[in-house]
């Protein structure tokens, strides 16, 4: 993946935090990739019933320095995040 200006590889996921969207699976993928890609960062945009579960998984895998939960954002804020992203999930 292409890196943005700060050298980080930014992975972005936008969606409701529900089972069908599999946000906990995304956290697992990031956990596995992070060990071999130190510049990897993950931003998760959205909210939903799995928010606390996702936060627990982030803490359990000690990913707080790599994963940012951004909650619900406006359309223009989502577009700005998309422009900065290297990869979308």
Coordinates of N, CA, C and O in Angstrom, one line a residue:
X1 N 0.8 -1.2 0.0 CA 0.0 0.0 0.0 C 0.8 1.3 0.0 O 2.0 1.3 0.5
X2 N 0.3 2.3 -0.6 CA 1.0 3.6 -0.6 C 1.0 4.2 0.8 O 0.0 4.1 1.5
X3 N 2.0 4.9 1.1 CA 2.1 5.6 2.4 C 1.8 7.0 2.2 O 2.1 7.6 1.2
X4 N 1.1 7.6 3.2 CA 0.8 9.1 3.1 C 2.0 9.9 3.5 O 3.1 9.3 3.8
X5 N 1.9 11.2 3.7 CA 3.0 12.0 3.9 C 3.8 11.8 5.2 O 5.0 12.1 5.3
X6 N 3.2 11.2 6.2 CA 3.9 11.0 7.5 C 4.6 9.6 7.6 O 5.1 9.3 8.6
X7 N 4.5 8.8 6.5 CA 5.2 7.5 6.5 C 4.4 6.4 7.1 O 4.8 5.2 7.1
X8 N 3.2 6.7 7.6 CA 2.3 5.7 8.2 C 1.4 5.1 7.1 O 1.0 5.8 6.2
X9 N 1.1 3.8 7.3 CA 0.1 3.2 6.4 C -1.2 3.2 7.2 O -1.3 2.6 8.3
X10 N -2.1 4.0 6.6 CA -3.4 4.2 7.3 C -4.5 3.3 6.7 O -4.8 3.4 5.5
X11 N -5.1 2.5 7.5 CA -6.2 1.6 7.1 C -7.4 2.2 7.7 O -7.5 2.6 8.9
X12 N -8.5 2.3 6.9 CA -9.7 2.9 7.3 C -10.9 2.0 7.1 O -11.0 1.3 6.1
X13 N -11.7 1.9 8.1 CA -13.0 1.2 8.0 C -14.1 2.1 8.4 O -14.0 2.8 9.5
X14 N -15.1 2.2 7.6 CA -16.3 3.1 7.9 C -17.5 2.2 7.9 O -17.8 1.5 6.9
X15 N -18.2 2.2 9.0 CA -19.4 1.4 9.0 C -20.0 1.2 10.4 O -19.3 1.6 11.4
X16 N -21.2 0.8 10.4 CA -21.9 0.5 11.7 C -21.2 -0.6 12.4 O -20.8 -1.6 11.8
X17 N -21.0 -0.5 13.7 CA -20.4 -1.6 14.5 C -21.4 -2.6 14.9 O -21.9 -2.7 16.0
X18 N -21.6 -3.5 13.9 CA -22.6 -4.6 14.1 C -21.9 -5.9 13.6 O -20.9 -5.9 12.9
X19 N -22.4 -7.0 14.0 CA -21.8 -8.3 13.7 C -21.6 -8.5 12.2 O -20.6 -9.0 11.8
X20 N -22.6 -8.1 11.4 CA -22.5 -8.3 9.9 C -21.3 -7.6 9.3 O -20.7 -8.1 8.4
X21 N -20.9 -6.5 9.9 CA -19.7 -5.7 9.4 C -18.4 -6.3 10.0 O -17.3 -5.8 9.5
X22 N -18.4 -7.1 11.0 CA -17.3 -7.8 11.5 C -16.1 -6.9 12.0 O -15.0 -7.1 11.7
X23 N -16.5 -5.9 12.8 CA -15.4 -5.0 13.3 C -14.4 -5.7 14.2 O -13.2 -5.3 14.2
X24 N -14.8 -6.7 14.9 CA -13.8 -7.5 15.7 C -12.8 -8.3 14.9 O -11.7 -8.4 15.2
X25 N -13.3 -8.7 13.7 CA -12.4 -9.4 12.8 C -11.4 -8.5 12.2 O -10.2 -8.8 12.0
X26 N -11.8 -7.2 12.0 CA -10.9 -6.2 11.5 C -9.8 -5.9 12.5 O -8.6 -5.8 12.2
X27 N -10.2 -5.9 13.8 CA -9.2 -5.7 14.9 C -8.2 -6.9 14.9 O -7.0 -6.7 15.0
X28 N -8.7 -8.1 14.7 CA -7.8 -9.2 14.6 C -6.8 -9.1 13.4 O -5.6 -9.5 13.6
X29 N -7.3 -8.7 12.3 CA -6.5 -8.6 11.1 C -5.4 -7.5 11.4 O -4.2 -7.7 11.1
X30 N -5.7 -6.4 12.0 CA -4.8 -5.4 12.3 C -3.8 -5.9 13.3 O -2.6 -5.6 13.2
X31 N -4.2 -6.6 14.3 CA -3.3 -7.2 15.3 C -2.2 -8.1 14.6 O -1.1 -8.0 14.9
X32 N -2.7 -8.9 13.7 CA -1.7 -9.8 13.0 C -0.8 -9.0 12.1 O 0.4 -9.3 12.1
X33 N -1.3 -8.0 11.4 CA -0.4 -7.3 10.5 C 0.5 -6.3 11.3 O 1.7 -6.1 10.8
X34 N 0.1 -5.8 12.4 CA 0.9 -4.8 13.2 C 2.3 -5.4 13.6 O 3.2 -4.6 13.6
X35 N 2.3 -6.7 13.9 CA 3.6 -7.2 14.3 C 4.7 -7.1 13.2 O 5.9 -7.0 13.5
X36 N 4.3 -7.2 12.0 CA 5.3 -7.1 10.9 C 5.3 -5.8 10.1 O 6.2 -5.5 9.3
X37 N 4.3 -4.9 10.4 CA 4.3 -3.6 9.8 C 4.1 -2.5 10.8 O 3.0 -2.1 11.2
X38 N 5.3 -2.1 11.4 CA 5.2 -1.1 12.5 C 4.6 0.2 12.2 O 4.0 0.9 13.1
X39 N 4.6 0.6 11.0 CA 4.0 1.9 10.6 C 2.5 1.9 10.3 O 1.8 2.9 10.0
X40 N 1.9 0.7 10.6 CA 0.4 0.5 10.3 C -0.4 1.2 11.4 O -0.2 1.0 12.6
X41 N -1.4 1.9 11.0 CA -2.4 2.6 11.9 C -3.8 2.3 11.3 O -4.0 2.2 10.1
X42 N -4.8 2.1 12.2 CA -6.1 1.7 11.8 C -7.1 2.7 12.4 O -7.1 3.0 13.6
X43 N -8.0 3.3 11.6 CA -9.0 4.2 12.0 C -10.4 3.6 11.7 O -10.6 3.1 10.6
X44 N -11.2 3.6 12.7 CA -12.5 3.0 12.6 C -13.6 4.0 12.8 O -13.6 4.6 13.9
X45 N -14.3 4.3 11.8 CA -15.4 5.3 11.8 C -16.7 4.6 11.9 O -17.0 3.8 11.1
X46 N -17.5 5.0 12.9 CA -18.8 4.5 13.1 C -19.1 4.1 14.5 O -18.3 4.2 15.4
X47 N -20.3 3.8 14.8 CA -20.8 3.4 16.1 C -21.8 2.3 16.0 O -22.3 2.0 14.9
X48 N -22.1 1.7 17.1 CA -23.1 0.7 17.1 C -23.0 -0.2 18.3 O -22.3 0.0 19.2
X49 N -23.8 -1.3 18.4 CA -23.9 -2.1 19.6 C -22.6 -2.9 19.9 O -22.5 -3.3 21.1
X50 N -21.7 -3.0 19.0 CA -20.4 -3.7 19.3 C -19.3 -2.7 19.7 O -18.2 -3.2 19.9
X51 N -19.6 -1.5 20.0 CA -18.6 -0.5 20.3 C -17.8 -1.0 21.5 O -16.5 -1.0 21.5
X52 N -18.4 -1.4 22.6 CA -17.7 -1.8 23.8 C -16.9 -3.1 23.6 O -15.8 -3.2 24.1
X53 N -17.4 -4.0 22.8 CA -16.7 -5.2 22.4 C -15.4 -4.8 21.7 O -14.3 -5.4 21.9
X54 N -15.5 -3.9 20.7 CA -14.4 -3.5 19.9 C -13.3 -2.8 20.8 O -12.1 -3.1 20.7
X55 N -13.8 -2.0 21.7 CA -12.9 -1.3 22.6 C -12.1 -2.3 23.5 O -10.9 -2.2 23.8
X56 N -12.9 -3.3 23.9 CA -12.3 -4.4 24.8 C -11.2 -5.2 24.0 O -10.1 -5.5 24.5
X57 N -11.5 -5.4 22.7 CA -10.5 -6.2 21.9 C -9.3 -5.3 21.6 O -8.1 -5.8 21.7
X58 N -9.4 -4.0 21.4 CA -8.3 -3.1 21.3 C -7.4 -3.2 22.5 O -6.2 -3.3 22.4
X59 N -8.0 -3.1 23.7 CA -7.3 -3.1 24.9 C -6.7 -4.5 25.2 O -5.5 -4.5 25.6
X60 N -7.4 -5.5 24.9 CA -6.9 -6.9 25.1 C -5.6 -7.2 24.3 O -4.7 -7.8 24.8
X61 N -5.6 -6.6 23.1 CA -4.4 -6.9 22.3 C -3.4 -5.7 22.3 O -2.5 -5.7 21.5
X62 N -3.6 -4.8 23.2 CA -2.7 -3.6 23.4 C -2.5 -2.9 22.1 O -1.3 -2.6 21.8
X63 N -3.6 -2.5 21.5 CA -3.5 -1.8 20.2 C -3.9 -0.4 20.3 O -4.1 0.3 19.3
X64 N -4.0 0.1 21.5 CA -4.4 1.5 21.7 C -3.5 2.6 21.0 O -4.0 3.6 20.6
X65 N -2.3 2.3 20.7 CA -1.4 3.2 20.0 C -1.5 3.1 18.5 O -1.0 3.9 17.8
X66 N -2.2 2.1 18.0 CA -2.4 1.8 16.6 C -3.8 2.0 16.1 O -4.0 2.2 14.9
X67 N -4.8 1.9 16.9 CA -6.2 1.9 16.5 C -6.9 3.1 17.1 O -6.8 3.4 18.3
X68 N -7.6 3.8 16.3 CA -8.4 5.0 16.8 C -9.9 4.7 16.4 O -10.2 4.5 15.3
X69 N -10.7 4.8 17.4 CA -12.1 4.7 17.3 C -12.6 6.2 17.2 O -12.5 6.9 18.1
X70 N -13.1 6.5 16.0 CA -13.5 7.9 15.8 C -15.0 8.2 15.9 O -15.4 9.3 15.9
X71 N -15.8 7.1 16.1 CA -17.2 7.3 16.3 C -17.9 7.8 15.0 O -17.4 7.6 13.9
X72 N -19.0 8.4 15.2 CA -19.8 8.9 14.0 C -19.2 10.3 13.6 O -19.0 11.2 14.4
X73 N -18.9 10.4 12.3 CA -18.4 11.6 11.7 C -19.3 12.1 10.7 O -20.1 11.4 10.1
X74 N -19.2 13.4 10.4 CA -20.0 14.0 9.3 C -19.5 13.5 7.9 O -18.4 12.9 7.8
X75 N -20.3 13.6 6.9 CA -19.9 13.2 5.6 C -18.6 13.8 5.1 O -17.7 13.1 4.6
X76 N -18.4 15.1 5.4 CA -17.2 15.8 5.0 C -16.0 15.3 5.8 O -14.9 15.1 5.2
X77 N -16.2 14.9 7.0 CA -15.1 14.4 7.8 C -14.7 13.0 7.3 O -13.5 12.7 7.3
X78 N -15.7 12.2 7.0 CA -15.4 10.9 6.4 C -14.6 11.0 5.1 O -13.6 10.3 4.9
X79 N -15.0 11.9 4.3 CA -14.3 12.1 3.0 C -12.8 12.5 3.2 O -11.9 12.1 2.6
X80 N -12.6 13.4 4.2 CA -11.3 13.8 4.6 C -10.4 12.6 5.0 O -9.3 12.4 4.6
X81 N -11.0 11.7 5.9 CA -10.3 10.5 6.3 C -10.0 9.6 5.2 O -9.0 9.0 5.1
X82 N -11.0 9.5 4.2 CA -10.7 8.6 3.1 C -9.6 9.1 2.2 O -8.8 8.3 1.7
X83 N -9.5 10.4 2.1 CA -8.3 11.0 1.3 C -7.0 10.7 1.9 O -6.0 10.5 1.2
X84 N -7.0 10.6 3.3 CA -5.7 10.3 4.0 C -5.4 8.8 4.1 O -4.3 8.5 4.4
X85 N -6.4 8.0 3.8 CA -6.2 6.5 4.0 C -5.3 5.9 2.9 O -5.3 6.4 1.7
X86 N -4.6 4.9 3.2 CA -3.8 4.1 2.3 C -4.6 2.9 1.8 O -4.4 2.4 0.7
X87 N -5.5 2.4 2.7 CA -6.2 1.2 2.4 C -7.6 1.2 3.1 O -7.7 1.7 4.2
X88 N -8.6 0.6 2.5 CA -9.9 0.5 3.1 C -10.3 -0.9 3.4 O -10.1 -1.8 2.6
X89 N -11.0 -1.1 4.5 CA -11.5 -2.4 4.9 C -13.0 -2.3 4.7 O -13.6 -1.3 5.0

